[in-house]
mmCIF file of C-alpha atoms in Angstrom:
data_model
loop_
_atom_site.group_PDB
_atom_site.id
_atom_site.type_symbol
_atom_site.label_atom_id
_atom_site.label_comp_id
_atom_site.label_asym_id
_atom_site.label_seq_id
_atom_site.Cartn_x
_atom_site.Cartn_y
_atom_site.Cartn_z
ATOM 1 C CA UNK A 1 122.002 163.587 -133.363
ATOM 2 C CA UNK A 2 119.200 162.470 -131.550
ATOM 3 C CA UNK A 3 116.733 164.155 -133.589
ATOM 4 C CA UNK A 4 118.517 162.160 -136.292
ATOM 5 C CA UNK A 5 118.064 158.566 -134.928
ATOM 6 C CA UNK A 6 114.303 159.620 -133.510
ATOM 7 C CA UNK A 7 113.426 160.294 -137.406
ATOM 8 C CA UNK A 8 115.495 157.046 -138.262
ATOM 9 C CA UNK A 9 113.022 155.243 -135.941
ATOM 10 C CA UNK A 10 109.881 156.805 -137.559
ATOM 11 C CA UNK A 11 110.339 156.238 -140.737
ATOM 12 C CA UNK A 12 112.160 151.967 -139.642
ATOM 13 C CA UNK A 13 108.778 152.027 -137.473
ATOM 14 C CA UNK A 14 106.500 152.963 -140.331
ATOM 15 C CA UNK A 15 108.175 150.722 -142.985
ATOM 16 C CA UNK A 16 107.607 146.971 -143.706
ATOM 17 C CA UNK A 17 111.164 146.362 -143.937
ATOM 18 C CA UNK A 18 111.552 146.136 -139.609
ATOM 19 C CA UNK A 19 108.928 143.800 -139.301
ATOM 20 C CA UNK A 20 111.090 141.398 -142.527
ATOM 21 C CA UNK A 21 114.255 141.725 -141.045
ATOM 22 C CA UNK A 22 113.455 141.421 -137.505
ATOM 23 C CA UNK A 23 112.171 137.827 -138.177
ATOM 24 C CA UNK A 24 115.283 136.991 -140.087
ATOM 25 C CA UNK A 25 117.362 138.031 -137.461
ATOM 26 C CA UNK A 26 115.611 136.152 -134.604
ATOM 27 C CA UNK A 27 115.245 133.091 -136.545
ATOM 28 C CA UNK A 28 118.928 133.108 -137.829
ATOM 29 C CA UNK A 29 119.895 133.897 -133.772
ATOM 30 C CA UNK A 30 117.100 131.008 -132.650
ATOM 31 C CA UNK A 31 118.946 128.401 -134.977
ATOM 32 C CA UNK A 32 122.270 129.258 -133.860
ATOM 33 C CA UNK A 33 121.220 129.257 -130.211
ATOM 34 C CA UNK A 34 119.385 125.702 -131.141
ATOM 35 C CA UNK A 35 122.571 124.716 -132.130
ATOM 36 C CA UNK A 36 125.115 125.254 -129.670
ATOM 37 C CA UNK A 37 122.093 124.003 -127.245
ATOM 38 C CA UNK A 38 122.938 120.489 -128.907
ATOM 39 C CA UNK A 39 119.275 120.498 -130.490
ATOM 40 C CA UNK A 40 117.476 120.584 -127.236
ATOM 41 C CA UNK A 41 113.953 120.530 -127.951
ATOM 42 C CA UNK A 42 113.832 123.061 -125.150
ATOM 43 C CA UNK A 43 115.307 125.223 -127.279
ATOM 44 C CA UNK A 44 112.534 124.980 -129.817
ATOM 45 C CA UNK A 45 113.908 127.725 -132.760
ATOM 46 C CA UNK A 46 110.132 129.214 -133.165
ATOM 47 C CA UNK A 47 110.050 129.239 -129.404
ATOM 48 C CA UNK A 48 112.983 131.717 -128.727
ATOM 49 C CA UNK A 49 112.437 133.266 -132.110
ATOM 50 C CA UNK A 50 108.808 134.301 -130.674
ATOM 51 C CA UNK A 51 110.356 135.176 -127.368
ATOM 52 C CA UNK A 52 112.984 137.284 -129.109
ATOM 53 C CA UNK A 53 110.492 138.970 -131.235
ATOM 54 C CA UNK A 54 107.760 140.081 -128.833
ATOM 55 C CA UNK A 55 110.467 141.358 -126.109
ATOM 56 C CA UNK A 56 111.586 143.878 -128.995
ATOM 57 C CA UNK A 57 108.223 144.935 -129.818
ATOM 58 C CA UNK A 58 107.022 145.318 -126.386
ATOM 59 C CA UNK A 59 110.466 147.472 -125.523
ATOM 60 C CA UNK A 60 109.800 149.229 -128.730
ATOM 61 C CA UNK A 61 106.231 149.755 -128.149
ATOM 62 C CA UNK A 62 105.618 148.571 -131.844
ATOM 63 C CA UNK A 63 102.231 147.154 -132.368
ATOM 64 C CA UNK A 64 101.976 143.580 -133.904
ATOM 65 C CA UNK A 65 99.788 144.985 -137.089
ATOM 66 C CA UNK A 66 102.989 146.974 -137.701
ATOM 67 C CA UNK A 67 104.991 143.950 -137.316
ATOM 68 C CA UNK A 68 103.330 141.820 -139.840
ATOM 69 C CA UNK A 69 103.590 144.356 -142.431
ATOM 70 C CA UNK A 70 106.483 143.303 -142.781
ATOM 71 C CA UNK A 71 106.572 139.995 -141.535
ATOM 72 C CA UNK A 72 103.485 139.058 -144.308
ATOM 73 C CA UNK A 73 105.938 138.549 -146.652
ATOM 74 C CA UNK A 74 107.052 134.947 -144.359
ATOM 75 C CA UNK A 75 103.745 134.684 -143.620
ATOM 76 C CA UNK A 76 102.308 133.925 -147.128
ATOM 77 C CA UNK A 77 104.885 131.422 -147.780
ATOM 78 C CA UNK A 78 102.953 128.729 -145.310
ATOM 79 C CA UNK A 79 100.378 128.284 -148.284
ATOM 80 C CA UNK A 80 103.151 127.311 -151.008
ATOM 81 C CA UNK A 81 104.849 125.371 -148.532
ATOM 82 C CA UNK A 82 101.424 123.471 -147.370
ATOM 83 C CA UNK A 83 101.596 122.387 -151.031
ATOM 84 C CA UNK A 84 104.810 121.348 -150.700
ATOM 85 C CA UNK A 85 104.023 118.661 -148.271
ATOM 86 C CA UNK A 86 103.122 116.434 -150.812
ATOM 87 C CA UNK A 87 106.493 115.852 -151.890
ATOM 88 C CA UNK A 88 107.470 114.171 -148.355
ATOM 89 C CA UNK A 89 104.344 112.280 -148.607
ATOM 90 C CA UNK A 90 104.572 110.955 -151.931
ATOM 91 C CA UNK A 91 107.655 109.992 -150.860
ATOM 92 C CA UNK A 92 106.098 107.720 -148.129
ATOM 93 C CA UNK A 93 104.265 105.671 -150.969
ATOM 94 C CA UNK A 94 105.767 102.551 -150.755
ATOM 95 C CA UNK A 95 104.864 102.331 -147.102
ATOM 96 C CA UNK A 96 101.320 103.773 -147.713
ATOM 97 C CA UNK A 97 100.866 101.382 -150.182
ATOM 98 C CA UNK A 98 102.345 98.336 -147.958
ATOM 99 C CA UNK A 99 100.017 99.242 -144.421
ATOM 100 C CA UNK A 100 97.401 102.062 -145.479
ATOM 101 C CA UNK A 101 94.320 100.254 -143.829
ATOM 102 C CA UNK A 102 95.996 100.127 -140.373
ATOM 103 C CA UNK A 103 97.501 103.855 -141.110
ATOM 104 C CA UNK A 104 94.405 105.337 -142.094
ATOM 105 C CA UNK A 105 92.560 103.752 -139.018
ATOM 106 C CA UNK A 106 95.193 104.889 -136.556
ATOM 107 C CA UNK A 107 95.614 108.275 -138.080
ATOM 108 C CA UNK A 108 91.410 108.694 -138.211
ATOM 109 C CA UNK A 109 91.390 107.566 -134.444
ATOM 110 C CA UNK A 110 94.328 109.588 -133.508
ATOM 111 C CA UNK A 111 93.079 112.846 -134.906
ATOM 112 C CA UNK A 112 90.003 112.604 -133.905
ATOM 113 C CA UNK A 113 91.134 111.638 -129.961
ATOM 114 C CA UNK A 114 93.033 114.769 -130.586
ATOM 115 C CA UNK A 115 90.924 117.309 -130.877
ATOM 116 C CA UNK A 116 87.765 116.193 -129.437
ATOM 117 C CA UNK A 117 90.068 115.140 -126.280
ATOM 118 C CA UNK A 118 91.853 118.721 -126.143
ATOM 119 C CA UNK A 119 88.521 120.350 -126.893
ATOM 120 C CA UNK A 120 86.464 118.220 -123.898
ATOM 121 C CA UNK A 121 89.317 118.776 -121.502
ATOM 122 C CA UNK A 122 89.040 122.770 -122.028
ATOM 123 C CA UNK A 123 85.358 122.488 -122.063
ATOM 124 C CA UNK A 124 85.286 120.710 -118.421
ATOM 125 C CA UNK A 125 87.760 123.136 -117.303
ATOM 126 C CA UNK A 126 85.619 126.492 -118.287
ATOM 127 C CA UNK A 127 87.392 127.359 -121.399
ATOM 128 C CA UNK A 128 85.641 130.004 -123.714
ATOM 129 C CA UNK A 129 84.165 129.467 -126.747
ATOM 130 C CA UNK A 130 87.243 131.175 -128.573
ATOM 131 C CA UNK A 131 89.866 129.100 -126.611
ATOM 132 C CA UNK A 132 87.701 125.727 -127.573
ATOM 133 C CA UNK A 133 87.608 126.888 -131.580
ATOM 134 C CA UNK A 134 91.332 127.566 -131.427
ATOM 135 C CA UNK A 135 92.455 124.264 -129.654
ATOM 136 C CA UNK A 136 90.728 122.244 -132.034
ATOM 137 C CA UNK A 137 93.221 121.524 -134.540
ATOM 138 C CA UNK A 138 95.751 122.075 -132.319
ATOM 139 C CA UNK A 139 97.896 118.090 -133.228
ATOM 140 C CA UNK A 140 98.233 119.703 -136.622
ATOM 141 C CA UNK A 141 100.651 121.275 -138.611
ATOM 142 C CA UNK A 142 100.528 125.011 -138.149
ATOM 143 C CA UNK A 143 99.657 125.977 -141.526
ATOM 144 C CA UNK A 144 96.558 123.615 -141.876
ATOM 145 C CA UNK A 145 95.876 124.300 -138.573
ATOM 146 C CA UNK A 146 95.724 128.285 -139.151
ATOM 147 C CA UNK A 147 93.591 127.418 -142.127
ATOM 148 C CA UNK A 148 90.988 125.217 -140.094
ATOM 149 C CA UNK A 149 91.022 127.710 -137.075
ATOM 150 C CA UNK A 150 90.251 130.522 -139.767
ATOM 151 C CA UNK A 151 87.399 128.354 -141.234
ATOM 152 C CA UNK A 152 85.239 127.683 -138.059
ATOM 153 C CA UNK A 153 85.808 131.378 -136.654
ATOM 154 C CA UNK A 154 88.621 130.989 -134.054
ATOM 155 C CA UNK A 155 92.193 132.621 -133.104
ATOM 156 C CA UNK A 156 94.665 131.809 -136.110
ATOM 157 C CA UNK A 157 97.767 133.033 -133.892
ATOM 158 C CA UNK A 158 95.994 131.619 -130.925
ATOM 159 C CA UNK A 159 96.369 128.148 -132.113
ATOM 160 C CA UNK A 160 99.885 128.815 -133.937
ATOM 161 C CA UNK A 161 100.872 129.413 -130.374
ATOM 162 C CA UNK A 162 98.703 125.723 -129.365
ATOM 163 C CA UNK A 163 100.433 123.836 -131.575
ATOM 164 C CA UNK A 164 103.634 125.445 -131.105
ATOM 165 C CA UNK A 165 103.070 123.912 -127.232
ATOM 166 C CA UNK A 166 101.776 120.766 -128.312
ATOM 167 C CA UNK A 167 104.718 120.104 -130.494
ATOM 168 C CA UNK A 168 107.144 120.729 -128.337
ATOM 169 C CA UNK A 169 105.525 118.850 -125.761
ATOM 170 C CA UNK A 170 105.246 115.903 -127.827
ATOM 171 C CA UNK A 171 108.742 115.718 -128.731
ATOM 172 C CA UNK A 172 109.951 116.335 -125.223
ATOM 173 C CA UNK A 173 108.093 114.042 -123.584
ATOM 174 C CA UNK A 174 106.989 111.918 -126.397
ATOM 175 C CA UNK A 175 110.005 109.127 -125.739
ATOM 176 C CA UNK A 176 109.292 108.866 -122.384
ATOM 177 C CA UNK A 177 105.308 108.425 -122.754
ATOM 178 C CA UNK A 178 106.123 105.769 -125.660
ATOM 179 C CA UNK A 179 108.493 103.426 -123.500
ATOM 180 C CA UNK A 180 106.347 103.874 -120.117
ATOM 181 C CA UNK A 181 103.363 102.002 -122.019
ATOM 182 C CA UNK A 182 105.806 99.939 -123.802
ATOM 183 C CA UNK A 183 105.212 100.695 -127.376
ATOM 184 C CA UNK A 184 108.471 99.150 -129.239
ATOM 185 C CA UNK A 185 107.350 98.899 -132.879
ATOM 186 C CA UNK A 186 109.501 101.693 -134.243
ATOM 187 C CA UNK A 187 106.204 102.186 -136.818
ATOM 188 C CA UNK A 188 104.051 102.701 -133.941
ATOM 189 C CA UNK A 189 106.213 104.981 -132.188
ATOM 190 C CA UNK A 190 106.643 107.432 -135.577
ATOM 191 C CA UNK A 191 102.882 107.418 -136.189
ATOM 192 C CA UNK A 192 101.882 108.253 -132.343
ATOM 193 C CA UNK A 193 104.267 111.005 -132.387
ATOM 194 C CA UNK A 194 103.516 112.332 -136.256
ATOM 195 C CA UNK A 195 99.637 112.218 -135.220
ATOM 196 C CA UNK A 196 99.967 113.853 -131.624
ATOM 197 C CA UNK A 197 102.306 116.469 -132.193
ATOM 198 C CA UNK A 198 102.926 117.188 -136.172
ATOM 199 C CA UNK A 199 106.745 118.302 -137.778
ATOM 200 C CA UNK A 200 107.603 118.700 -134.267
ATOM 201 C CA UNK A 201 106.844 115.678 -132.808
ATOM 202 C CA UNK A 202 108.241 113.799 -136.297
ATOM 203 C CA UNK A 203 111.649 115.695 -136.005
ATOM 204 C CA UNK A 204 112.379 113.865 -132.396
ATOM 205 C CA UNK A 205 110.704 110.135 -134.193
ATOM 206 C CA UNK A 206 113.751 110.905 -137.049
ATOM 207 C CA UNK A 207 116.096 111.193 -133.776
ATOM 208 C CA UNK A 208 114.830 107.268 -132.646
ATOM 209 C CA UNK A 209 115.153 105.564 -136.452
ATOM 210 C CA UNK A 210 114.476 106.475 -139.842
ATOM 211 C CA UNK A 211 111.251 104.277 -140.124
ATOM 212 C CA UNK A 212 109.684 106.165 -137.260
ATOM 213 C CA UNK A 213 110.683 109.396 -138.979
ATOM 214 C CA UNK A 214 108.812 107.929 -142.143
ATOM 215 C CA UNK A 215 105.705 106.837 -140.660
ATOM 216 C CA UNK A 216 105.938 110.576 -138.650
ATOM 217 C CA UNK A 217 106.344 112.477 -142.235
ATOM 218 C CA UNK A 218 103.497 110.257 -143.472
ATOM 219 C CA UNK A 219 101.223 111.318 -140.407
ATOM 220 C CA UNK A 220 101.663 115.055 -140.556
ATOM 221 C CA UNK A 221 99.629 115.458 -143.574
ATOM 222 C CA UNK A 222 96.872 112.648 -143.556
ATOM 223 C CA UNK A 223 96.250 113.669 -140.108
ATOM 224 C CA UNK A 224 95.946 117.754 -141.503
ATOM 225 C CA UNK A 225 93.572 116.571 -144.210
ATOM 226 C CA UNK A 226 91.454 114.306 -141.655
ATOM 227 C CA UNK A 227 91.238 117.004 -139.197
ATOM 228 C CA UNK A 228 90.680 119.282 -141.849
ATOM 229 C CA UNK A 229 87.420 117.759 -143.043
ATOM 230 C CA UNK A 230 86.217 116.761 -139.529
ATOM 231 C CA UNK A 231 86.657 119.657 -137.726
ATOM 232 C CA UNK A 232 84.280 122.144 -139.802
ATOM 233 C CA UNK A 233 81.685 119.005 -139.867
ATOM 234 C CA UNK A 234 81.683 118.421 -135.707
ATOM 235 C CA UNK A 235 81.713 122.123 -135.803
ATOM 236 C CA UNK A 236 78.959 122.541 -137.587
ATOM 237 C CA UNK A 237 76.991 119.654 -135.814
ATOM 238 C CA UNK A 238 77.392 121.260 -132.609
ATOM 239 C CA UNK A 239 76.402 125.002 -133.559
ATOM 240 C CA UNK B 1 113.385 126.092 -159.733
ATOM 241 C CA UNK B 2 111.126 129.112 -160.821
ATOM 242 C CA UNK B 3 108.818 126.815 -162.990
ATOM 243 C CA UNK B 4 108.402 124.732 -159.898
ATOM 244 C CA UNK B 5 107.720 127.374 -157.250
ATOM 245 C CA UNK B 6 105.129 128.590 -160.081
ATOM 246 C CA UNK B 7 103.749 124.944 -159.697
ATOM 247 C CA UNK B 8 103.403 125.128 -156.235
ATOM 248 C CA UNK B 9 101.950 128.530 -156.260
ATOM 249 C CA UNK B 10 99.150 127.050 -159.239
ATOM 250 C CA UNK B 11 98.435 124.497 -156.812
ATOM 251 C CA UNK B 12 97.306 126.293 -154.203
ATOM 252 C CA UNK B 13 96.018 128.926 -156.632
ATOM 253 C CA UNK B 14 93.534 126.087 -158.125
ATOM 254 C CA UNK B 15 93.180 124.563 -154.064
ATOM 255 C CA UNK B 16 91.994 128.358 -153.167
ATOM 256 C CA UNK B 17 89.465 128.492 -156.131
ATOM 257 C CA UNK B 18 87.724 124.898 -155.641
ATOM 258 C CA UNK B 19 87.232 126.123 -152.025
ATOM 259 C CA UNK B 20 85.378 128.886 -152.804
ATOM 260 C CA UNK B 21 83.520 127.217 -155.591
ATOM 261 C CA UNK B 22 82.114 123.978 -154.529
ATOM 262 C CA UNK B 23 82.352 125.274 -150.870
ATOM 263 C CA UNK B 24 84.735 122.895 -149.323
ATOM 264 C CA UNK B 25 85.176 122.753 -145.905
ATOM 265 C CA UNK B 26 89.117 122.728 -146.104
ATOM 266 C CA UNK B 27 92.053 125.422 -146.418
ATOM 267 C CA UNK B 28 93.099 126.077 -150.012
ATOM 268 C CA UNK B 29 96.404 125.240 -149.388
ATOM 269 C CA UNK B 30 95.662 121.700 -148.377
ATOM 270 C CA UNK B 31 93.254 121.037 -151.374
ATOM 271 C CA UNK B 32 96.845 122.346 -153.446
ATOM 272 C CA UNK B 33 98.614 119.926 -151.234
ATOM 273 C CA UNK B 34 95.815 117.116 -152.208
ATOM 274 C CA UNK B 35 95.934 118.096 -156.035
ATOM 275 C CA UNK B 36 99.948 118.154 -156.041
ATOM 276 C CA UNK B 37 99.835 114.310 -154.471
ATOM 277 C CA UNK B 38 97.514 113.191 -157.236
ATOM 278 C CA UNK B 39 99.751 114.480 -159.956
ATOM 279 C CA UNK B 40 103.141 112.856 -158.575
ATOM 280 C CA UNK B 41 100.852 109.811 -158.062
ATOM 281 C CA UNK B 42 99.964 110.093 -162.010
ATOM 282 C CA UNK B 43 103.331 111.374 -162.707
ATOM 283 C CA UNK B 44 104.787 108.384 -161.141
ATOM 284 C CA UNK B 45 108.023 109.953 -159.715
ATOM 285 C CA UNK B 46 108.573 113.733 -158.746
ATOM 286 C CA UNK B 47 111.113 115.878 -160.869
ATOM 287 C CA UNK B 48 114.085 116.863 -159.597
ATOM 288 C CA UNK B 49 113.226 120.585 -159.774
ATOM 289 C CA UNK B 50 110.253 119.961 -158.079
ATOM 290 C CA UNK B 51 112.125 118.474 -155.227
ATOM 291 C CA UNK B 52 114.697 121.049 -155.084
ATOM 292 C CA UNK B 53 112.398 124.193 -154.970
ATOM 293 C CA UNK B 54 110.363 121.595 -152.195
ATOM 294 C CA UNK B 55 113.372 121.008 -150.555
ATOM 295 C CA UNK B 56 114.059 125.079 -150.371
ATOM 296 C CA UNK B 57 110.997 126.081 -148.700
ATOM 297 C CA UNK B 58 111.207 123.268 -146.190
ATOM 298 C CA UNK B 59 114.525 123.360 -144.506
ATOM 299 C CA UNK B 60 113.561 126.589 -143.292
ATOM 300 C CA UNK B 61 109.937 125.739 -142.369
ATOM 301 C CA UNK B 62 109.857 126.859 -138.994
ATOM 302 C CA UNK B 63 110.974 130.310 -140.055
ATOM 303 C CA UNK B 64 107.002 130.437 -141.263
ATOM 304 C CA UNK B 65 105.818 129.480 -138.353
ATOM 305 C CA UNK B 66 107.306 132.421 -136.688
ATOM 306 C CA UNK B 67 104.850 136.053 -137.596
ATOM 307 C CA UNK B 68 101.768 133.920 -136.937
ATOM 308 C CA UNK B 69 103.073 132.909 -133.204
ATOM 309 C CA UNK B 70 104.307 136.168 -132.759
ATOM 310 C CA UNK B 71 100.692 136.931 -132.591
ATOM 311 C CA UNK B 72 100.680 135.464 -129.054
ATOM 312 C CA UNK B 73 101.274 138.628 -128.020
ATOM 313 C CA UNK B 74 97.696 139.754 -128.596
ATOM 314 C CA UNK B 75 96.537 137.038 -126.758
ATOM 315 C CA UNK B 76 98.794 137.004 -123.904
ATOM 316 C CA UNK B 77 96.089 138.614 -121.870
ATOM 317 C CA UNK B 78 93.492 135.576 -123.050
ATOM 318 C CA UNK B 79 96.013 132.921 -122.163
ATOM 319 C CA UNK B 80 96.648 134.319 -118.886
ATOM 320 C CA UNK B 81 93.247 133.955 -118.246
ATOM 321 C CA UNK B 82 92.187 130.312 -119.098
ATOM 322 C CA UNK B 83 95.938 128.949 -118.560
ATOM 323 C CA UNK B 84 94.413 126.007 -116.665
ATOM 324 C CA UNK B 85 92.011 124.828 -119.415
ATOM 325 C CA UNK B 86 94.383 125.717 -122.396
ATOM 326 C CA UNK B 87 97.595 123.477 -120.396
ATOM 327 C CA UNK B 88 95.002 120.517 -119.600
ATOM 328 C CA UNK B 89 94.025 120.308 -122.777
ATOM 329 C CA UNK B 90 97.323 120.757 -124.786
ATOM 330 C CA UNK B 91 99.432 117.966 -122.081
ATOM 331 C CA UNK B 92 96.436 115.613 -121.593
ATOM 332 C CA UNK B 93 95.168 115.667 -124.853
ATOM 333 C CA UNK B 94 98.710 114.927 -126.413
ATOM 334 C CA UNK B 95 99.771 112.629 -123.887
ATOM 335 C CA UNK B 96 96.802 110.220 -124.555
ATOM 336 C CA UNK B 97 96.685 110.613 -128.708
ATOM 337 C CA UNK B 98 100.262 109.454 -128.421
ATOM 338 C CA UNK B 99 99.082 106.532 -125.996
ATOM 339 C CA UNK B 100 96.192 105.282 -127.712
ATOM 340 C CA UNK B 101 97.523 106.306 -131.483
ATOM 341 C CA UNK B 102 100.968 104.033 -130.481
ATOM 342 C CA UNK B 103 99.158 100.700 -128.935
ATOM 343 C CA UNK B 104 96.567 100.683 -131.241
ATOM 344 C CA UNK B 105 99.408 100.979 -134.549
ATOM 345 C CA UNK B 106 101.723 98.716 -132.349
ATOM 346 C CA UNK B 107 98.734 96.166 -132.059
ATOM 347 C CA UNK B 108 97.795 96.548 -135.823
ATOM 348 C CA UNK B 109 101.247 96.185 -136.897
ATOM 349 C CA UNK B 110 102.175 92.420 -135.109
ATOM 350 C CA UNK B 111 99.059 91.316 -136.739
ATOM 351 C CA UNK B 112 100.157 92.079 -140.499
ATOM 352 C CA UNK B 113 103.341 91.650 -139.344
ATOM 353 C CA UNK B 114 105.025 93.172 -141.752
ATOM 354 C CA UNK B 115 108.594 93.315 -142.483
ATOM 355 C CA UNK B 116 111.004 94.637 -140.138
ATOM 356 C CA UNK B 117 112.386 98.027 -140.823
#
């Protein structure tokens, strides 16, 4: 019997099929968990999914290469789904079309205060070359952000995990920073939080009124593409 | 759906391929995401199979997220390491973009003054 379920394991540890359904599962448990946690952004779904994840393959002593064999097949969806962003967007055009000098100039300065903050902070503090590639795009959406990270030659998964935290962060405490400098303009408040901390941050401006949500949706990408093209230039400058 | 999840896929396909040939300094997917804008913008509206097959791949969107981040585990060792820059950077880098980013679109805004809501 034990034989049995040892050979079982070898060929489930071998085969893409544990790395597939082992995501699905976590995710599906994440969401429910998200759920009955009435949405707490504590309870961030990629968060305990991750947590989930990495506990079995550390207990199983499965390597991550083996993992994403599997788990490839979610992987490669980001790119479609990057695509896909520019249905939400277009969607946004009436208000693009309405304010898009004041957007653009808040998303430009917002991006760029992103990164080059997160990177000088790190820098100050002894980070490592690696660590300061990888924070970069760190306010963007994590499949632009992957994309940039991969382009300038730092840690993809490194800052998946960045913007994972800065997310999360933003829509925690996001509310809390907005009302302690006593920015009301619901416009304002959807923006700062779209810019800062991407889908994340945009999911908790939906929570405070639809026309922060909007101006968060509208953020996520422009601030992607902006970061996207400055990023590799600054980069560049500074090597 | 299928002819729309094709589109998607030719969009990035055609993002990926401009990259490499004029050398852009972006991801392929977001030059797909930039070509995909300037057709609804053409188009004028976005078909409802589009929206659909958009709508699919986004309500589970943090289910992507998930084999990348997994890949914290390789780093956990890294992170360990330079916790103190990499949480000064993340908290006081977000916590001003939202400051400055908010005031300055909050400032912007009561001088168009645009219509509420």
């Amino acid at each position: 019997m034990s034989t049995d379920l040892s050979s079982i394991w070898i060929y489930l540890s071998t085969s893409p099929l544990l790395g597939l359904t082992s995501t699905l599962i976590a995710y599906q448990a994440a969401m429910w968990l998200f759920e009955k946690g009435g949405r707490s952004p504590l309870l961030n779904p990629i968060l305990v999914s991750v947590v989930i994840i990495v506990g079995f393959l550390m207990a199983t002593g499965t390597e991550y290469r083996t993992y994403f064999d599997g788990a490839q097949f979610v992987h490669f969806l980001l790119g479609p789904a990057t695509v896909a962003l520019a249905v939400p967007l277009y969607a946004q055009m009436p208000i693009l079309r309405r304010a898009w000098p004041a957007i653009l100039l808040v998303i430009l300065v917002g991006a760029v205060m992103a990164g080059v903050s997160a990177v000088a902070v790190a820098w100050a503090l002894g980070g490592s070359e690696k660590v300061l590639l990888s924070l970069a795009s760190k306010s963007v959406t994590i499949p632009i952000a992957m994309g940039i990270t991969e382009r300038i030659g730092g840690i993809p998964s490194l800052t998946a995990v960045m913007v994972m935290l800065t997310g999360i962060f933003g829509a925690v405490c996001g509310g809390w920073i907005l009302d302690l400098f006593r920015v009301k303009d619901q416009a304002a408040r959807g923006l700062a939080l779209g810019i800062a901390s991407h889908g994340i941050g945009t999911v908790r401006a939906l929570q405070m009124s639809e026309t922060a949500g909007a101006f968060g949706g509208l953020a996520i990408g422009l601030t992607g593409l902006i970061t996207a093209v400055l990023v590799p230039l600054l980069v560049g400058l500074l090597r | 759906m299928l002819p729309y999840i094709t589109v998607l896929l030719l969009c990035q396909l055609a993002g990926e391929v401009m990259v490499r040939l004029i050398g852009l300094p972006l991801p392929g997917p977001v030059v797909g995401m930039v070509l995909l804008f300037t057709g609804l913008v053409v188009r004028g509206r976005v078909p409802a199979g589009l929206d659909l097959a958009v709508k699919a791949i986004l309500s589970n969107f943090a289910l992507l997220f998930i084999p990348a981040s997994v890949g914290v585990m390789v780093h956990l060792k890294l992170i360990a390491e330079e916790a103190l820059p990499i949480a000064a950077a993340v908290l006081g880098s977000t916590f001003a973009t939202i400051v400055v980013a908010g005031r300055l679109m909050q400032a912007l805004s009561r001088r168009h003054k645009p219509e509420a809501k």
